[in-house]
Rosetta silent file (secondary structure, phi, psi, omega in degrees, C-alpha in Angstrom):
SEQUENCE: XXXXXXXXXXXXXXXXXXXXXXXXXXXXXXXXXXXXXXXXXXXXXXXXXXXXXXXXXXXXXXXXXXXXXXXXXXXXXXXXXXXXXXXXXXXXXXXXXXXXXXXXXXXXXXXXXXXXXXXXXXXXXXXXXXXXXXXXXXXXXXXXXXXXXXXXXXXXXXXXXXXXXXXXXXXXXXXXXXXXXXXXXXXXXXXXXXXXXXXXXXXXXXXXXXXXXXXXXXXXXXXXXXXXXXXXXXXXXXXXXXXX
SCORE:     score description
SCORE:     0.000 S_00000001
   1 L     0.000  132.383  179.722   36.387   84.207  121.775 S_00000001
   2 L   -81.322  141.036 -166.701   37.521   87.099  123.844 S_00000001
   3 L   -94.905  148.256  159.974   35.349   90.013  124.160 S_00000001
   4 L   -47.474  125.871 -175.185   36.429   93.555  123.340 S_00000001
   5 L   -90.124  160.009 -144.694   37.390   95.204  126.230 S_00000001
   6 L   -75.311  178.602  140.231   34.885   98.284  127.736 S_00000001
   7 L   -94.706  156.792 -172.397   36.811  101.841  128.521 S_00000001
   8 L   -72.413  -12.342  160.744   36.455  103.074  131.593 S_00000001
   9 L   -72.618    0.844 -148.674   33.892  105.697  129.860 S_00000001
  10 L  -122.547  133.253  176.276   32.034  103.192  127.940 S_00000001
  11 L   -66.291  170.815  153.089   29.310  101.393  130.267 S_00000001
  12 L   -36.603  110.443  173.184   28.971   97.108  130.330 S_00000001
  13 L   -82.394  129.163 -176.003   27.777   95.845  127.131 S_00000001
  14 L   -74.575  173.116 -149.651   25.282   93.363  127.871 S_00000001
  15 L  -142.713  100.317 -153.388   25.326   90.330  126.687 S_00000001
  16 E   -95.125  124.080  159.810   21.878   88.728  124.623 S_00000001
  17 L  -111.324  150.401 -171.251   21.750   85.050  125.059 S_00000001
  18 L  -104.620  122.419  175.333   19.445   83.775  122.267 S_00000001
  19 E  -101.982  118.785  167.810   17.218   80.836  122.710 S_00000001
  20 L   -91.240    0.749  158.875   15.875   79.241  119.758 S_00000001
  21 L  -120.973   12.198  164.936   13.481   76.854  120.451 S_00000001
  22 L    72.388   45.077  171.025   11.610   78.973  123.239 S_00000001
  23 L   -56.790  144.756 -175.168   11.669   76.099  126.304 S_00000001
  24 L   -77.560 -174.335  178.118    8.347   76.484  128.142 S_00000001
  25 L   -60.569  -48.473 -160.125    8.063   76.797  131.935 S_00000001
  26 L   -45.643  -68.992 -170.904    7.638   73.365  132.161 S_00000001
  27 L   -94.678  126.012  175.486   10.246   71.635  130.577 S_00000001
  28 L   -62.189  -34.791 -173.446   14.060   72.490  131.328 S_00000001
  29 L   -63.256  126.434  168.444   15.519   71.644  128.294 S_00000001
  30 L   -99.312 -173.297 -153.547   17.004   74.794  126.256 S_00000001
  31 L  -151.227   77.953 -148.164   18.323   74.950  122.744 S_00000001
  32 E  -103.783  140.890  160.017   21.049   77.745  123.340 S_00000001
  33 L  -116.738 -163.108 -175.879   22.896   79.717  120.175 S_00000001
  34 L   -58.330   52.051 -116.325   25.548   81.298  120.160 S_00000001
  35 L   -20.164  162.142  176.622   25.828   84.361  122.154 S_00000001
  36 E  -130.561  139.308  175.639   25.247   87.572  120.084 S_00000001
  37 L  -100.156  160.107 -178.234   26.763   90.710  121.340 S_00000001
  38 L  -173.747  138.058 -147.538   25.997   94.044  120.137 S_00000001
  39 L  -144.543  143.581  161.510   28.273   97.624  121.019 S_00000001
  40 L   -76.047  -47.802 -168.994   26.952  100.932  120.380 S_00000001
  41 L   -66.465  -44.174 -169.127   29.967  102.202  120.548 S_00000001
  42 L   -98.361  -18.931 -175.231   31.039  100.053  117.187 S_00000001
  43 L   -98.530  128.858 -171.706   28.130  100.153  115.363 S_00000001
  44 L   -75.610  170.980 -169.595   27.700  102.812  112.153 S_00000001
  45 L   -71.293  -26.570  177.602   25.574  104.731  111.928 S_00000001
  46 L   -85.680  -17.015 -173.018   23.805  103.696  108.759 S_00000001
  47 L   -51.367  136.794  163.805   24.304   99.598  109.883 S_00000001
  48 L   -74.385  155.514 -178.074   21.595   97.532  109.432 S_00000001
  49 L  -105.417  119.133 -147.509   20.120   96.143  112.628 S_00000001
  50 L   -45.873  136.206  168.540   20.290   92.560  113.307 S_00000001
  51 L   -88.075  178.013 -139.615   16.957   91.113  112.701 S_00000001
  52 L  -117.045  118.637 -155.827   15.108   89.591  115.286 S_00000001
  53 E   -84.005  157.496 -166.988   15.642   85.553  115.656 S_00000001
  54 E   -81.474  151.614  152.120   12.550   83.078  114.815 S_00000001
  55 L   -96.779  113.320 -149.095   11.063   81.232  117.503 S_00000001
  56 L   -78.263  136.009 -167.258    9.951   77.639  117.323 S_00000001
  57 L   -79.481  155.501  170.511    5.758   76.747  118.079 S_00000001
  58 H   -51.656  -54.687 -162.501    5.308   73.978  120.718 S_00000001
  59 H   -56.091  -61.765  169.162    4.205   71.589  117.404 S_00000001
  60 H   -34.509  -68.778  177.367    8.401   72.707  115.812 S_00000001
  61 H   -37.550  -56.425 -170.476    9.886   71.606  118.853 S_00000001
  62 H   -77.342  -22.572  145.844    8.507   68.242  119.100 S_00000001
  63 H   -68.818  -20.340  153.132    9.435   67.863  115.643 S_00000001
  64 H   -47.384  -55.724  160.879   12.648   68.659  116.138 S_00000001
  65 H   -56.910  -59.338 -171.968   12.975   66.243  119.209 S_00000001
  66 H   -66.090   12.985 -165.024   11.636   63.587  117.062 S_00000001
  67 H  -110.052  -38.697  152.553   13.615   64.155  114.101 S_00000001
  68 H   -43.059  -58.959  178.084   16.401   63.657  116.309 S_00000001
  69 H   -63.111  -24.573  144.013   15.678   60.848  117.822 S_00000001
  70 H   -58.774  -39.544  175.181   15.217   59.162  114.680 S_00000001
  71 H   -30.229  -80.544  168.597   17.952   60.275  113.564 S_00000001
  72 H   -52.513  -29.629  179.353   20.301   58.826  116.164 S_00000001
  73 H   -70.844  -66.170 -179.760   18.531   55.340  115.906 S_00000001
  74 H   -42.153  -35.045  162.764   18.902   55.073  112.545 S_00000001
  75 H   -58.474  -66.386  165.544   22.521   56.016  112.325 S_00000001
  76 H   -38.971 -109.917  167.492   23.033   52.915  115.224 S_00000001
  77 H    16.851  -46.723 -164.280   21.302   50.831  112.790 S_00000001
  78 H   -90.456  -54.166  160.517   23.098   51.895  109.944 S_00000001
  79 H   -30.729  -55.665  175.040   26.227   50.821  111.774 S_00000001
  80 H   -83.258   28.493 -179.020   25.216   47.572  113.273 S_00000001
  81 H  -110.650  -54.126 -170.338   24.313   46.580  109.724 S_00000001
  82 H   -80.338  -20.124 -161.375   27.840   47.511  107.710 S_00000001
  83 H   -72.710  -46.062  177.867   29.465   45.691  111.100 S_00000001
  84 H   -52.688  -49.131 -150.625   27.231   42.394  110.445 S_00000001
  85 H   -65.919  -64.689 -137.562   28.063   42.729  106.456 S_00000001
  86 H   -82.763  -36.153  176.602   31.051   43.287  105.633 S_00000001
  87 H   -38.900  -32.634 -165.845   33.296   40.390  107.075 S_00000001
  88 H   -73.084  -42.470 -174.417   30.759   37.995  105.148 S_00000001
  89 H   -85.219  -25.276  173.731   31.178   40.145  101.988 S_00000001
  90 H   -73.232  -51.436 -159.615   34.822   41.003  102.040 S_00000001
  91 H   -49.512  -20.450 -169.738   35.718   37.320  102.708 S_00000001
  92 L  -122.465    8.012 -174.610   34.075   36.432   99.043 S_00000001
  93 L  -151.491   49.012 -147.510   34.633   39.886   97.408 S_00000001
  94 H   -54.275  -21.175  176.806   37.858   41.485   98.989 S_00000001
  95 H   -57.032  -12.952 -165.942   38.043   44.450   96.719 S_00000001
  96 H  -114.658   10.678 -172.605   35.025   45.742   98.144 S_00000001
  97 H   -74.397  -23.601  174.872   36.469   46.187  101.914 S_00000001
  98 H   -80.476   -7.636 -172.777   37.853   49.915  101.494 S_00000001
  99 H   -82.562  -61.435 -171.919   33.732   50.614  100.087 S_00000001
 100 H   -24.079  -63.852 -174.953   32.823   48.900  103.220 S_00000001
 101 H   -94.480    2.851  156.780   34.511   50.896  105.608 S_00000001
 102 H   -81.245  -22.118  174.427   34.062   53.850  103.918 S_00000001
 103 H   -89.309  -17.857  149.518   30.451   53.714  104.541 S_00000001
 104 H   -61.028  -36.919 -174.203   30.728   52.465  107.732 S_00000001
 105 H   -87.787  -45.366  157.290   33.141   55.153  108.896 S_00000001
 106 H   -31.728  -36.707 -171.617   30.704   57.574  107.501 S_00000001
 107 H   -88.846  -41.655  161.262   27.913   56.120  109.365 S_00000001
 108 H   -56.250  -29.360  150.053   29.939   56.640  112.349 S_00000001
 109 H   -67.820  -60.448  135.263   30.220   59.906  111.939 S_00000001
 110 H    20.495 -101.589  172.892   27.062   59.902  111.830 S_00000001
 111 H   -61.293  -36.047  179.372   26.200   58.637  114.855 S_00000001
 112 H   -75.546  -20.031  155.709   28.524   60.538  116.605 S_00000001
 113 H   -51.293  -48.343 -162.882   26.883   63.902  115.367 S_00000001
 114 H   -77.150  -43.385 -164.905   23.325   62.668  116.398 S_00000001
 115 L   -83.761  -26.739 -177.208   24.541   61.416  119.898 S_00000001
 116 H   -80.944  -41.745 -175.609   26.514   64.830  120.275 S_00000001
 117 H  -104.762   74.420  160.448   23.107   66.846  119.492 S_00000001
 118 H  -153.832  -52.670  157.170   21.159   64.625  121.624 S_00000001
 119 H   -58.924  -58.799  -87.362   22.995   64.998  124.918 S_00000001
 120 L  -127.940 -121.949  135.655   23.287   68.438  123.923 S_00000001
 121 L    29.056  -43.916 -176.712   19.897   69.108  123.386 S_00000001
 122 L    64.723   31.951  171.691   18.990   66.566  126.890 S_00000001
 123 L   -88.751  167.224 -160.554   16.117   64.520  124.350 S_00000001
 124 L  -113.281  103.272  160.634   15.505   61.100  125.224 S_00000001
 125 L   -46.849 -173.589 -152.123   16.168   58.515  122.825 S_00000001
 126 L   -93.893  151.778 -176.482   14.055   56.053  121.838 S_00000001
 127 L   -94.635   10.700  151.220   13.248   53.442  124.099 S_00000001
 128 L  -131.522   56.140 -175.973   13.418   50.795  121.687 S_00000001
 129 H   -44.723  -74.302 -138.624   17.426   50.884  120.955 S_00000001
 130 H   -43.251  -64.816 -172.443   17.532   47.284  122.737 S_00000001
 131 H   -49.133  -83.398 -127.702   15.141   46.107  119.623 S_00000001
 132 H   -75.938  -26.999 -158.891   16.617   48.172  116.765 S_00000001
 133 H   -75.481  -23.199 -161.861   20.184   47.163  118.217 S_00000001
 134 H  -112.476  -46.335 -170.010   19.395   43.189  117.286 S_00000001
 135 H   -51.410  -52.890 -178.430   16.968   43.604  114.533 S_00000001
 136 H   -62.065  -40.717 -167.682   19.892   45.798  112.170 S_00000001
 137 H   -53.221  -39.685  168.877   22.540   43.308  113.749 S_00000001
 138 H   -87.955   -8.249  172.347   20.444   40.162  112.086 S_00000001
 139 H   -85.318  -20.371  170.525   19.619   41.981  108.680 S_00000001
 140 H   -95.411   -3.798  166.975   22.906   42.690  107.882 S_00000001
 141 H   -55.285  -60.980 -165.007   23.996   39.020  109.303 S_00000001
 142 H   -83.030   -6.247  168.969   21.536   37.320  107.037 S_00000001
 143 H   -78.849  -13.160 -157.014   21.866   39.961  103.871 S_00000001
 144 H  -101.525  -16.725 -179.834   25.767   39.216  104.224 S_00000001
 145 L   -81.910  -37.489 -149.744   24.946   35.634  103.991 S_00000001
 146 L  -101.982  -11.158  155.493   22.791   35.476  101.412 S_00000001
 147 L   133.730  169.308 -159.498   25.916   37.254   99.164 S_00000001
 148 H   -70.558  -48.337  154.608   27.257   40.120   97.868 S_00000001
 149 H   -47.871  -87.545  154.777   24.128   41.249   96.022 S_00000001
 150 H    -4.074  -54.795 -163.857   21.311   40.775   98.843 S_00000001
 151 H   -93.107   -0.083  175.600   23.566   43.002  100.792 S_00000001
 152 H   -64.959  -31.434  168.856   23.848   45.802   98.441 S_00000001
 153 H   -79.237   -8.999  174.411   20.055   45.779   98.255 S_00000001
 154 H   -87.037  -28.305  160.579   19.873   45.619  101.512 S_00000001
 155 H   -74.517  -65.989  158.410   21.940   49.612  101.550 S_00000001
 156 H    -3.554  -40.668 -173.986   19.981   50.454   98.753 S_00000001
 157 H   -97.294  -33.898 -170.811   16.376   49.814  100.764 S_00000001
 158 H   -85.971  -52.189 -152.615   17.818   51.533  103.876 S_00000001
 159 H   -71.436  -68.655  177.574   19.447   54.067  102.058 S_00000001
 160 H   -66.085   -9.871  139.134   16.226   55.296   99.625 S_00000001
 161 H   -67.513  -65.825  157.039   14.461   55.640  103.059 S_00000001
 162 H   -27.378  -70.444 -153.498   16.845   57.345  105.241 S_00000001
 163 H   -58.832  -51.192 -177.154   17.641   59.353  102.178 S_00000001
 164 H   -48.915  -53.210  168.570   14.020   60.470  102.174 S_00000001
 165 H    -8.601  -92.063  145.667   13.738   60.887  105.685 S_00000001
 166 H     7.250  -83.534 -127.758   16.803   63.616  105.467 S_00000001
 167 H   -69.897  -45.839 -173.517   14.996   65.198  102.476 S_00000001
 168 H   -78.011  -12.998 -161.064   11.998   65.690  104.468 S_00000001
 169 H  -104.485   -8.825  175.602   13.174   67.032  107.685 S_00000001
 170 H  -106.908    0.925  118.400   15.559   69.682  105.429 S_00000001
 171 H   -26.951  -69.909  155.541   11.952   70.580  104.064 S_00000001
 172 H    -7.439  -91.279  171.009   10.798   71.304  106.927 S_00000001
 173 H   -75.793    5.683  150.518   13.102   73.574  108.295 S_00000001
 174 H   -62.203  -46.095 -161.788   13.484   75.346  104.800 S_00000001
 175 H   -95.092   17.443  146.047    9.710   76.290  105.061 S_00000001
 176 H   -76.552  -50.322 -135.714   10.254   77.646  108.953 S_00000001
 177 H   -70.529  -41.545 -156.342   13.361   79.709  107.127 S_00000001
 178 H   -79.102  -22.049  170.714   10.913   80.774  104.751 S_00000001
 179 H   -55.306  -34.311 -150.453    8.320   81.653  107.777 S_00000001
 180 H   -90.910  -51.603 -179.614   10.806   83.404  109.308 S_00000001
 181 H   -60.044  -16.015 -164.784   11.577   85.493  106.440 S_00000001
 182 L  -102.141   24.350  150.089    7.850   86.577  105.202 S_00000001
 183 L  -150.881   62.956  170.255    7.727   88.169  109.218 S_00000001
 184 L    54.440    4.496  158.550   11.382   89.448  109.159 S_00000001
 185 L   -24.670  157.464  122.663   13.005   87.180  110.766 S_00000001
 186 E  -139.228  176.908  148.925   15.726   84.811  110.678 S_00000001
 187 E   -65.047  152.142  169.801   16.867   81.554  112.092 S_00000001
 188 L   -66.457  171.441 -172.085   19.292   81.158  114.633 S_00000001
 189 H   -71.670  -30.147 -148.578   22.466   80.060  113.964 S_00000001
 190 H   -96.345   29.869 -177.605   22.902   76.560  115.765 S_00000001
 191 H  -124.742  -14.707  174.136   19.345   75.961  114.171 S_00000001
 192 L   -76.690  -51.182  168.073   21.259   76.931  110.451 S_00000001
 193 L   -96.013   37.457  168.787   23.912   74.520  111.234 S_00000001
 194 L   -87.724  -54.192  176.157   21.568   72.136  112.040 S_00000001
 195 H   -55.898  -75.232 -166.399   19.852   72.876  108.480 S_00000001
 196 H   -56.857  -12.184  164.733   23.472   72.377  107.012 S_00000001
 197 H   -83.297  -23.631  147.693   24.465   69.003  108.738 S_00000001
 198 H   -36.721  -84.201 -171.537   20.920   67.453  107.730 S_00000001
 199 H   -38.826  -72.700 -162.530   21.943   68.209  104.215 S_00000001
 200 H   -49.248  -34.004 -167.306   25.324   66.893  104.371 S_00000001
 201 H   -78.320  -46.094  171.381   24.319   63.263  106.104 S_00000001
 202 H   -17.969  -63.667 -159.286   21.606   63.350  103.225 S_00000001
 203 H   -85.440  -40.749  139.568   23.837   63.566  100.559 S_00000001
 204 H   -33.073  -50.648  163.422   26.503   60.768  101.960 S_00000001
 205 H   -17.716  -85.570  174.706   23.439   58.958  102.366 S_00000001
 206 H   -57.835  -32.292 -166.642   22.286   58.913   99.046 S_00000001
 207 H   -64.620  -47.587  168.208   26.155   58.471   97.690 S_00000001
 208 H   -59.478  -70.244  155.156   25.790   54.926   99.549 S_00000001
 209 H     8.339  -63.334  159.975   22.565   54.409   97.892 S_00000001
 210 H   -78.782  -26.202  159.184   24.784   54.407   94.755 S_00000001
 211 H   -92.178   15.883  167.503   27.355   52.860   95.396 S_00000001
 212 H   -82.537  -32.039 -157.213   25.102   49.794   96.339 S_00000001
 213 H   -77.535  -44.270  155.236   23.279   50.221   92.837 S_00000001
 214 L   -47.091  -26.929 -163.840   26.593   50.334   91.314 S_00000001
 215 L  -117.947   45.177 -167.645   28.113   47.386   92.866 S_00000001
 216 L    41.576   63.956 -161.602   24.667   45.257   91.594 S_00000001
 217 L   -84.956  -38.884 -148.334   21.666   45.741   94.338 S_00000001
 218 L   -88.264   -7.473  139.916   19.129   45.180   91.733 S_00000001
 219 L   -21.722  -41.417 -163.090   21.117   41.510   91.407 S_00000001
 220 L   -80.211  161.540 -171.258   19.591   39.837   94.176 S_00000001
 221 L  -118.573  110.382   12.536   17.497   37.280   94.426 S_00000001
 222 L   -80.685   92.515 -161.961   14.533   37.792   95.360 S_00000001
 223 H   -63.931  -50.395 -172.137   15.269   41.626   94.273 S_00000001
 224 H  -111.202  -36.892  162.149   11.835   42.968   95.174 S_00000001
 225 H   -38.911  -21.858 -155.513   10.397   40.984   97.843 S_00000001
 226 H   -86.739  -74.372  169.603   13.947   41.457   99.435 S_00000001
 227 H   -20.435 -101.172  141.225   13.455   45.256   98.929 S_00000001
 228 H    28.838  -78.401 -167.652   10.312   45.724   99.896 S_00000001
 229 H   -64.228  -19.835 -156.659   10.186   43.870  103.055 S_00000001
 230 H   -84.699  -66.073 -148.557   13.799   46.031  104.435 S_00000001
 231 H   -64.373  -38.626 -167.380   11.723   49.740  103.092 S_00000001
 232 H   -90.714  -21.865  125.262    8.724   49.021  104.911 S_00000001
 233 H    -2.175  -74.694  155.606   11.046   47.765  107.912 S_00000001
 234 H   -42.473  -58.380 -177.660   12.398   51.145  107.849 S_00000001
 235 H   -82.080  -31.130  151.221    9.059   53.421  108.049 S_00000001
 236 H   -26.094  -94.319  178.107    8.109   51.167  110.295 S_00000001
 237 H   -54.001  -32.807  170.977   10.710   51.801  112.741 S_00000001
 238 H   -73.047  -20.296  167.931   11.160   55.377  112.154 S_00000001
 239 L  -107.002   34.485  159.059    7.617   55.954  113.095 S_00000001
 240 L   -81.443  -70.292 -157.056    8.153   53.564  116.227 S_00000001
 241 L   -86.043   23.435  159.233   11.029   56.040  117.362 S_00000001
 242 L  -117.846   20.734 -174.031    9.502   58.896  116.812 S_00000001
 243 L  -105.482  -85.825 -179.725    7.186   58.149  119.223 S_00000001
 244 L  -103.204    0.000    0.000    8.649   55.967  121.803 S_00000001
């Protein structure tokens, strides 16, 4: 966006860049938001004055990195799952191939957010894609095998984790928002549309979630042993990669 330009009476307006996670000495990475500008010259007299943005605690940070990094796995995962399924499941249920790839293209989206704020960001995924890349590639081989049911329970199980997952990490950053406000505060922005993309992947989440329950997850056979074994799978790995 092009900046207003100065007169030759009116000094340089400086130019505030805002960091919102605070990088230490140490560590290199920054968290940058959007520049904020601010003109004397433009501003009434009565305007309120921009409040002052919150800064994230060492302990915020590292939850942030990790929230990410789960994030991003899980999205791969979620991919290499729907990739595995759906030939096995369209071939005996063709009707359900535009559901398929809508949740698949979704998941892809996904992933491409998470990989985009991960570069972005410079955090290190998890070091054990290599694993997570063959373990989702055989659960949705062998849920797509075992039938049309098995694999809807198998979105279901992933899905009521993940969806939790979401839920908690837009907890989170609700109660810094609410930190920030009881000491005047606010969040930055690229840490707001952070808040709002959390939310959104949530809610697509859960929307899979349903359309497995719709399209008979609680069918399969062995319904809760099947269940079971994928959800604790799942907490499993996200608190592998949020680690390592």
């Amino acid at each position: 966006m092009a900046l207003p330009r100065c007169s030759s009476l009116s000094p340089p307006r400086p130019a505030l860049l805002l960091d919102f996670l605070a990088p230490s000495a140490v560590r290199h990475r920054q968290y940058h938001a959007t520049p904020f500008y601010q003109s004397t010259a433009t501003t009434q007299p009565n305007s309120e004055a921009p409040r002052p943005k919150y800064v994230l605690n060492k302990k915020q940070k590292e939850y942030l990195d990790s929230a990410l990094r789960v994030n991003q796995a899980g999205e791969l995962a979620a991919t290499l799952i729907y990739t595995a399924q759906t030939p096995q499941v369209v071939r005996s249920h063709p009707h359900l191939r535009p559901l398929m790839k809508h949740m698949y293209d979704q998941e892809k989206g996904h992933l491409t957010t998470f990989n985009h704020m991960i570069a972005k960001h410079r955090i290190r995924p998890t070091a054990m894609y290599p694993v997570w890349e063959v373990a989702a590639t055989f659960l949705g081989w062998s849920t797509g095998v075992m039938g049309r049911e098995a694999a809807m329970a198998c979105t279901e199980a992933v899905e009521t984790e993940i969806g939790t997952h979401y839920n908690d990490q837009v907890r989170e950053i609700l109660s810094w928002e609410a930190d920030a406000e009881s000491r005047g505060e606010e969040l930055d922005d690229e840490l707001k549309e952070m808040l709002t993309t959390f939310r959104r992947i949530r809610d697509e989440e859960l929307e899979h979630l349903d359309h497995a329950v719709e399209n008979d997850s609680k069918e399969a056979q062995p319904y809760d042993p099947l269940v079971n074994v994928i959800r604790l799978g799942c907490r499993a790995a996200i608190k592998i990669s949020e680690r390592v």
